[in-house]
Tab-separated table of C-alpha atoms in Angstrom:
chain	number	residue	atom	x	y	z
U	1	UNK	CA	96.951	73.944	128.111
U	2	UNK	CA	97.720	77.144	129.984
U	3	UNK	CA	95.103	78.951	131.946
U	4	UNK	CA	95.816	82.558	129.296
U	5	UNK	CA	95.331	80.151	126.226
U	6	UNK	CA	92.003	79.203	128.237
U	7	UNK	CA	91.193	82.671	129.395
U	8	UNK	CA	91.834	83.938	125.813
U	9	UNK	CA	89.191	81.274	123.996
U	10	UNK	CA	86.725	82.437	126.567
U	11	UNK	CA	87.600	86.137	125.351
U	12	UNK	CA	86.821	85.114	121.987
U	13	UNK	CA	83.230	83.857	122.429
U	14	UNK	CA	82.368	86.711	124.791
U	15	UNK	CA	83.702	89.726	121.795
U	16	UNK	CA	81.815	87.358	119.238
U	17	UNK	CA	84.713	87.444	117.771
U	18	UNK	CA	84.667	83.084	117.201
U	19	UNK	CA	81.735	82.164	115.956
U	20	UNK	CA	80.431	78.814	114.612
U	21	UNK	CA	77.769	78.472	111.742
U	22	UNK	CA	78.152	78.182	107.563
U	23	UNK	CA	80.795	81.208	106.888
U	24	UNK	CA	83.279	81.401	103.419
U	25	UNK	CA	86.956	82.502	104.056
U	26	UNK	CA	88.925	85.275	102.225
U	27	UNK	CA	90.327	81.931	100.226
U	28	UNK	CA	86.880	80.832	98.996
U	29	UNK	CA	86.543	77.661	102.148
U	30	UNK	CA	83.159	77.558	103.256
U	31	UNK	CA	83.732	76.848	106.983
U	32	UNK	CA	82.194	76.030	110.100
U	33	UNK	CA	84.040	78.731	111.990
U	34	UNK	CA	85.227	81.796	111.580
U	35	UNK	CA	87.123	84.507	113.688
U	36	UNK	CA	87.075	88.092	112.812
U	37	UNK	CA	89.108	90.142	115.042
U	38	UNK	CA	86.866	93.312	113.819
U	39	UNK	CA	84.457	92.439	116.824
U	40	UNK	CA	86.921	93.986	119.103
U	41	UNK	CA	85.238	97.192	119.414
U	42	UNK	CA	86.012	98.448	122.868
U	43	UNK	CA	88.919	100.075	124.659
U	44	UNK	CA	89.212	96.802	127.568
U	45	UNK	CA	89.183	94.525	124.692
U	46	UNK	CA	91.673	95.892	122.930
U	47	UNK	CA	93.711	96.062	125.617
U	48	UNK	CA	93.288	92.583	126.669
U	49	UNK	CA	93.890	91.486	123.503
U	50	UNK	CA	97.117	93.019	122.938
U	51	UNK	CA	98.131	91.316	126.139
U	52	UNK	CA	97.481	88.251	124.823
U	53	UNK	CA	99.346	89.457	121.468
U	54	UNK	CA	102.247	90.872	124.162
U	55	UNK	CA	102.583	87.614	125.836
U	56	UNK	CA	102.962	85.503	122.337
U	57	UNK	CA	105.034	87.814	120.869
U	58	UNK	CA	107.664	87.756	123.903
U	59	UNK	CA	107.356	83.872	124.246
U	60	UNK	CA	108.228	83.298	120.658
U	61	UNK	CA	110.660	86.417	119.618
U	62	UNK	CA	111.536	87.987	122.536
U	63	UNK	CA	111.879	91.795	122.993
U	64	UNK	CA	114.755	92.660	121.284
U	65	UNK	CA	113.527	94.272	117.806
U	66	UNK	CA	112.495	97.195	117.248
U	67	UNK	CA	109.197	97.200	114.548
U	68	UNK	CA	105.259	95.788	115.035
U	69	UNK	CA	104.324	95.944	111.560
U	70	UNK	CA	100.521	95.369	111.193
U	71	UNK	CA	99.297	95.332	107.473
U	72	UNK	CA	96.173	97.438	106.982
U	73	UNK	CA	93.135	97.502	107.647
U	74	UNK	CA	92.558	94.688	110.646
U	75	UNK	CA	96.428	94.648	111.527
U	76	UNK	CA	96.376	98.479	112.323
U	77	UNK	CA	94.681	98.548	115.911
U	78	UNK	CA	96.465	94.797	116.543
U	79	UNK	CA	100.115	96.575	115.999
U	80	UNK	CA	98.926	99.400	118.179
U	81	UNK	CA	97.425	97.559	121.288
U	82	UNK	CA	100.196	95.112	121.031
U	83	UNK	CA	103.279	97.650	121.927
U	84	UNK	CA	101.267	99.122	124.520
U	85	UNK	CA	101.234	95.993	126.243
U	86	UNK	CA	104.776	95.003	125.082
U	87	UNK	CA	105.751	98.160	126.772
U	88	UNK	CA	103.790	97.638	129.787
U	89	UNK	CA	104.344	94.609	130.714
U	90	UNK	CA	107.948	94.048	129.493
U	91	UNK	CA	109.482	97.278	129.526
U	92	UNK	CA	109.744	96.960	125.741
U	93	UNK	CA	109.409	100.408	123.213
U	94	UNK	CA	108.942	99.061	120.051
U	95	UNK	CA	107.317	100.879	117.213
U	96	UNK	CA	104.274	100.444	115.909
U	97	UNK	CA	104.227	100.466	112.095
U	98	UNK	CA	100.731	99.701	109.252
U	99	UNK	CA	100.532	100.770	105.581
U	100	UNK	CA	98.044	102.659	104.061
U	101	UNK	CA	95.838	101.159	100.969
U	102	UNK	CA	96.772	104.444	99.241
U	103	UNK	CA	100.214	106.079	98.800
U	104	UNK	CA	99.290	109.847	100.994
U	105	UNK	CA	101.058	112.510	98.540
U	106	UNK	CA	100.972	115.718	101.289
U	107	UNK	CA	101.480	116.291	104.773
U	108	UNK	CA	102.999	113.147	106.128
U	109	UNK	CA	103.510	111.341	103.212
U	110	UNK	CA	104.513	108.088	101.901
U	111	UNK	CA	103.131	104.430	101.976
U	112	UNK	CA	103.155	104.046	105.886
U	113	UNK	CA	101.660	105.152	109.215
U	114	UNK	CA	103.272	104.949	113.103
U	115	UNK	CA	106.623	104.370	113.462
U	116	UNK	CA	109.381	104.589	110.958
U	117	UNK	CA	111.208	101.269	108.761
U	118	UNK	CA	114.472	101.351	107.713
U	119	UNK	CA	118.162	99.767	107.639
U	120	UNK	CA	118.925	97.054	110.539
U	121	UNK	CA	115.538	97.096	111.830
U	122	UNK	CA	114.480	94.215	113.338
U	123	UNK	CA	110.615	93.783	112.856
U	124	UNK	CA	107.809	91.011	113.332
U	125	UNK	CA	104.432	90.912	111.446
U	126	UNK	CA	101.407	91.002	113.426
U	127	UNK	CA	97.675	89.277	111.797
U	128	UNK	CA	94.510	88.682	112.484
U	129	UNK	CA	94.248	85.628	111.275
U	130	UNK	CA	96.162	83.023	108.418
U	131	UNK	CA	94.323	80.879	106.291
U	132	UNK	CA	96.000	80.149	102.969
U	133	UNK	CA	99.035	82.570	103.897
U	134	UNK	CA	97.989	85.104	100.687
U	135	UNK	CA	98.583	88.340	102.445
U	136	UNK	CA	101.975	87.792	103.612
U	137	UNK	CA	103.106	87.869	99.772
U	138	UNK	CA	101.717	91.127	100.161
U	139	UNK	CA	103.383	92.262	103.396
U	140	UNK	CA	106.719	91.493	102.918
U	141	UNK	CA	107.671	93.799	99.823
U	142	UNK	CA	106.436	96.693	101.454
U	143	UNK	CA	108.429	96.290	104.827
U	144	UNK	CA	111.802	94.957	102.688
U	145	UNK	CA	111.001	98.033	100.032
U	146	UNK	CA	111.649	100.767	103.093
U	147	UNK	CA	115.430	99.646	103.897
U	148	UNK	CA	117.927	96.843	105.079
U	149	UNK	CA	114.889	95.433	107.805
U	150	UNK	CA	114.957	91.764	108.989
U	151	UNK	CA	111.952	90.199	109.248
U	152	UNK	CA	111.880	88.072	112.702
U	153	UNK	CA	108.292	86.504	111.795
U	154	UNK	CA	104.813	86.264	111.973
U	155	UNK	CA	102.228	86.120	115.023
U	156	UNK	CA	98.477	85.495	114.744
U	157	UNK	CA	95.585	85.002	116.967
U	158	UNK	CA	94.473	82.196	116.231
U	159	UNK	CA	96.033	79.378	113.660
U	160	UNK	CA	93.427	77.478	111.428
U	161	UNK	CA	95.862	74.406	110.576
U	162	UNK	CA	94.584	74.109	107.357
U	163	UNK	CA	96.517	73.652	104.370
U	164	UNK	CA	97.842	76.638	102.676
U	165	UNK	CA	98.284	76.559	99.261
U	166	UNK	CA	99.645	72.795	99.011
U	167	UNK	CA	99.415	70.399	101.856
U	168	UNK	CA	101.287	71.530	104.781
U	169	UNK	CA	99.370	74.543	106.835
U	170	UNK	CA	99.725	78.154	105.841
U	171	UNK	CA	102.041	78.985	108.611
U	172	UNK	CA	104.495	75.773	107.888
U	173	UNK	CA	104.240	77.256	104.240
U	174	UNK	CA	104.940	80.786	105.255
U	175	UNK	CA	107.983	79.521	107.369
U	176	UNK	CA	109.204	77.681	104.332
U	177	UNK	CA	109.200	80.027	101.960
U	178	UNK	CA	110.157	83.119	103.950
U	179	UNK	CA	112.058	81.864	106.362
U	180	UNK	CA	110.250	83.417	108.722
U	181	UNK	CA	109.219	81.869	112.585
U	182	UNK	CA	105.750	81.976	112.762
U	183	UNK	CA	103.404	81.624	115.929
U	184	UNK	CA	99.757	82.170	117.071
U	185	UNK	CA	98.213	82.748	120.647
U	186	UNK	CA	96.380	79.652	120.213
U	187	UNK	CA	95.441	77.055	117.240
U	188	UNK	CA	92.107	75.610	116.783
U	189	UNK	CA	92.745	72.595	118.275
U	190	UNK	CA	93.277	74.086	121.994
U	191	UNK	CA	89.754	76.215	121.020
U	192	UNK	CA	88.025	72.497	120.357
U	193	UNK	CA	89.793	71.115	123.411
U	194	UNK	CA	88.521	73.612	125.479
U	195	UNK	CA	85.140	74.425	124.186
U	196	UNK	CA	84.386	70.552	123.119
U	197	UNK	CA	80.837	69.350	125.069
U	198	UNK	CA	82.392	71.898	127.812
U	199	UNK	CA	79.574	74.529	129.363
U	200	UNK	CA	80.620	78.089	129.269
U	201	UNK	CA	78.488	80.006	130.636
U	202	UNK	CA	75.474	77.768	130.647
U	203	UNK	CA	76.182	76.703	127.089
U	204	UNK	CA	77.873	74.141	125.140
U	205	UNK	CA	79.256	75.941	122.449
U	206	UNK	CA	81.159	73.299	120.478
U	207	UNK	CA	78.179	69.607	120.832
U	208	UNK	CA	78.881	66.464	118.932
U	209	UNK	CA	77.268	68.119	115.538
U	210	UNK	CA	79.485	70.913	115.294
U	211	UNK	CA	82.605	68.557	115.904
U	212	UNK	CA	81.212	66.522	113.815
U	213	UNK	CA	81.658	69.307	111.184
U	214	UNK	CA	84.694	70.631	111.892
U	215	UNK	CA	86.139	67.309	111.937
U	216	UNK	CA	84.819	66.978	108.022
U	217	UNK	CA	86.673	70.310	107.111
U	218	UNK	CA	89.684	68.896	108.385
U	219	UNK	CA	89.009	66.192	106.496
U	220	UNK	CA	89.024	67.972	103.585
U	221	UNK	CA	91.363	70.842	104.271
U	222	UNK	CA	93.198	70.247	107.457
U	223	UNK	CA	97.432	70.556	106.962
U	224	UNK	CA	99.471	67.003	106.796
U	225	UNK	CA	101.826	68.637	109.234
């Protein structure tokens, strides 16, 4: 595994932003993780963390488009950090992009915020996290309803490889039926590798009874492919 994959699980447990316990997903899964990428709350963590967006984005697509697109609320501060970091450390201006929940009818108005959309854009989608793949169905009208734009793909943080709505996980799905490349800075089996009867810090974070139940939630939801 590389050392930033490694540095960025450690990143994780010290923003408390993976956690382990008895939590219920946005699909309805009660899990025994969870990672909410709200617990970024600082100015250094959000720019780490948009380094570690920077360097996934640039290993998978590349530098050549020209749109972040982060769908509000979570996505908004990801899209943000992320170019900063694209820009710094690849010489890359790209746009940041979100929508807003509510259509603004004065002053700047319209559905969107940051950076214009529109005819031969090139853009990539930027997420928290992807579970059953729900809020891309949601995304993708709203980019493709401003213009002409091709949608590159998809990055996350972290990728759950669990099933989305069938069988296969919900980025193999998204790929599928958008046609769109999808990638995440790490999946959850590099964060059980690493963490796995492991001491960070003095602690194991991830003993035989956690495994033991995250290996039965694979069981029942983890992705044939």
């Amino acid at each position: 595994m590389e050392a930033y994959k490694k540095e960025f699980i450690e990143f994780m447990v010290d923003c408390k932003v993976l956690k382990f316990g008895d939590f219920v997903t946005k699909s309805g899964r009660k899990t025994p993780f969870f990672i909410n990428t709200g617990f970024y709350r600082t100015g250094g963590q959000l720019k780490k963390l948009g380094d570690y967006y920077a360097k996934a984005i640039a290993d998978k697509f590349g530098t050549d488009f020209d749109v972040l697109f982060g769908p509000a609320y979570k996505g908004i501060p990801l899209s943000a950090a992320a170019v900063i970091s694209l820009s710094e450390a690849y010489g890359a201006d790209i746009r940041y992009c979100s929508n807003r929940k509510e259509i603004k009818d004065h002053g700047d108005k319209g559905i969107l915020l940051g950076g214009p959309i529109g005819d031969g854009d090139k853009a990539v989608i930027i997420e928290d996290v992807t579970t059953a793949g729900t809020s891309i169905g949601e995304t993708l009208p709203i980019i493709r309803a401003q213009g002409d734009v091709d949608v590159l793909g998809l990055v996350v943080s972290v990728d759950r490889m669990e099933r989305g709505q069938g069988k296969k996980s919900a980025l193999r799905e998204i790929h599928e039926k958008y046609g769109l490349e999808t990638t995440a800075i790490v999946t959850m089996a590099e964060v059980v590798e690493h963490l796995y009867n492991r001491p960070y810090k003095g602690e194991i974070i991830i003993d035989d009874t956690l495994k033991n139940s995250i290996d039965a939630y694979y069981e029942q939801y983890g992705a044939e492919e």
